[in-house]
Amino acid sequence: MNYLSGFSKLFLILLIVYLLSAFFAKSNFKVERTRVVQASQKLVYNQIGILKNWENWSIWQEKDHSIQYTFEGKDAENGAVMHWKGDPEKSGTGLIEIIQADPPYSMVYKLKGKLPFSIQSMGSFILSAENSKRTTVLWTDHGQIPFLLRPVLMFIDVEAIMAPDMERGFFKIDSICSSFQNQIQLIMHQDSLKI
């Protein structure tokens, strides 16, 4: 009986420590990345604002080849939704919904996902043209950390997990948009030779 009583006390102490840790731990996260993309603002926005194009550059596609997407709403408009379903251990299920679209300047989205645990965040892309062939993009993702997950995330750097995926996404966006920009330049050059 003393053994059970001792175990109960230890469990209660650990529970109290865990809950106190949750109370004092960070309650939110924010990760930002900026990149200059070698393409026009409209080309870049089309990759970001049209959710169907996320299949071209999203890191999820690389990590989970079983992932499947479905779409609702009009491209690049408020209320457009991309649902995904994939391997429960890799990408799980979830959706991204455009909350505020202002083509070609910005897009705000809401993400809800279910992996082994539920996640929610808000994200945004802010685009500013440096010139007709260069666009600076600021990508931000932020959200609340569920109360009971806070002690666990005290020892996990959310930015270290998310930032490489954002950087890889930016790399792919830049590659795709640069390729389109070069094709446009080639067509424009060919058209000018015919005159």
CSV table of C-alpha atoms in Angstrom, one decimal, residues 50-152:
chain,number,residue,atom,x,y,z
A,50,ILE,CA,-3.3,30.0,-56.3
A,51,LEU,CA,-3.5,27.1,-53.9
A,52,LYS,CA,-3.3,24.5,-56.7
A,53,ASN,CA,0.2,25.8,-57.4
A,54,TRP,CA,1.4,24.9,-53.9
A,55,GLU,CA,1.8,21.3,-55.2
A,56,ASN,CA,4.7,22.6,-57.3
A,57,TRP,CA,6.7,24.0,-54.4
A,58,SER,CA,5.3,22.7,-51.1
A,59,ILE,CA,7.8,20.7,-49.1
A,60,TRP,CA,4.9,18.4,-48.1
A,61,GLN,CA,4.9,16.9,-51.6
A,62,GLU,CA,8.6,16.0,-51.2
A,63,LYS,CA,8.2,14.5,-47.7
A,64,ASP,CA,5.0,12.5,-48.4
A,65,HIS,CA,4.4,11.1,-51.9
A,66,SER,CA,1.0,9.7,-50.9
A,67,ILE,CA,-0.4,13.2,-50.2
A,68,GLN,CA,-3.6,14.1,-52.1
A,69,TYR,CA,-5.2,17.5,-52.5
A,70,THR,CA,-8.7,18.7,-53.1
A,71,PHE,CA,-9.7,22.3,-53.7
A,72,GLU,CA,-12.8,24.5,-53.0
A,73,GLY,CA,-13.5,28.1,-54.1
A,74,LYS,CA,-12.1,30.4,-56.7
A,75,ASP,CA,-8.4,30.6,-57.2
A,76,ALA,CA,-6.5,33.3,-55.2
A,77,GLU,CA,-9.7,34.7,-53.6
A,78,ASN,CA,-10.9,34.9,-50.0
A,79,GLY,CA,-12.4,31.5,-49.0
A,80,ALA,CA,-10.4,29.4,-51.4
A,81,VAL,CA,-9.5,26.2,-49.6
A,82,MET,CA,-6.9,23.4,-50.2
A,83,HIS,CA,-7.5,20.2,-48.3
A,84,TRP,CA,-4.8,17.6,-48.0
A,85,LYS,CA,-4.7,14.0,-46.9
A,86,GLY,CA,-1.6,11.9,-46.6
A,87,ASP,CA,0.4,9.5,-44.5
A,88,PRO,CA,-0.7,10.1,-40.9
A,89,GLU,CA,2.9,10.0,-39.7
A,90,LYS,CA,4.2,12.5,-42.3
A,91,SER,CA,1.6,15.0,-43.3
A,92,GLY,CA,-1.7,13.8,-41.8
A,93,THR,CA,-4.8,15.7,-42.9
A,94,GLY,CA,-5.7,19.3,-42.9
A,95,LEU,CA,-6.6,22.4,-44.8
A,96,ILE,CA,-5.3,25.8,-45.8
A,97,GLU,CA,-7.9,28.6,-46.3
A,98,ILE,CA,-7.2,32.0,-47.8
A,99,ILE,CA,-8.5,34.5,-45.3
A,100,GLN,CA,-7.4,37.7,-47.1
A,101,ALA,CA,-6.2,38.0,-50.7
A,102,ASP,CA,-4.8,41.2,-52.1
A,103,PRO,CA,-3.3,40.2,-55.4
A,104,PRO,CA,-0.4,40.7,-56.2
A,105,TYR,CA,0.6,42.3,-52.8
A,106,SER,CA,-0.3,39.9,-50.0
A,107,MET,CA,-2.2,36.8,-49.0
A,108,VAL,CA,-3.2,35.7,-45.5
A,109,TYR,CA,-4.1,32.1,-44.8
A,110,LYS,CA,-5.3,29.9,-41.9
A,111,LEU,CA,-3.8,26.4,-41.6
A,112,LYS,CA,-5.5,23.6,-39.6
A,113,GLY,CA,-3.9,20.2,-39.5
A,114,LYS,CA,-4.0,16.9,-37.7
A,115,LEU,CA,-0.8,14.9,-37.4
A,116,PRO,CA,-0.4,12.9,-34.3
A,117,PHE,CA,-1.6,16.1,-32.7
A,118,SER,CA,-3.8,19.0,-33.9
A,119,ILE,CA,-2.1,22.2,-35.2
A,120,GLN,CA,-3.5,25.6,-36.1
A,121,SER,CA,-1.6,28.6,-37.4
A,122,MET,CA,-2.0,31.8,-39.4
A,123,GLY,CA,0.4,32.7,-42.1
A,124,SER,CA,1.0,35.4,-44.6
A,125,PHE,CA,3.0,36.3,-47.7
A,126,ILE,CA,3.8,39.9,-48.3
A,127,LEU,CA,5.2,40.7,-51.7
A,128,SER,CA,7.0,43.9,-52.8
A,129,ALA,CA,8.4,44.4,-56.3
A,130,GLU,CA,12.0,45.6,-56.4
A,131,ASN,CA,11.7,46.0,-60.2
A,132,SER,CA,9.9,44.1,-63.0
A,133,LYS,CA,12.1,41.0,-62.5
A,134,ARG,CA,12.7,40.9,-58.7
A,135,THR,CA,10.2,40.5,-55.9
A,136,THR,CA,10.9,40.5,-52.1
A,137,VAL,CA,8.7,38.0,-50.3
A,138,LEU,CA,8.1,37.9,-46.5
A,139,TRP,CA,6.6,34.6,-45.4
A,140,THR,CA,5.3,34.5,-41.8
A,141,ASP,CA,3.7,31.7,-39.9
A,142,HIS,CA,2.5,32.1,-36.3
A,143,GLY,CA,0.1,30.5,-33.9
A,144,GLN,CA,-0.8,29.5,-30.3
A,145,ILE,CA,0.8,26.5,-28.7
A,146,PRO,CA,-1.8,24.3,-27.0
A,147,PHE,CA,-1.5,24.5,-23.2
A,148,LEU,CA,-0.7,20.9,-22.6
A,149,LEU,CA,2.0,20.9,-25.4
A,150,ARG,CA,3.9,23.9,-24.0
A,151,PRO,CA,6.2,21.9,-21.7
A,152,VAL,CA,7.2,19.6,-24.5
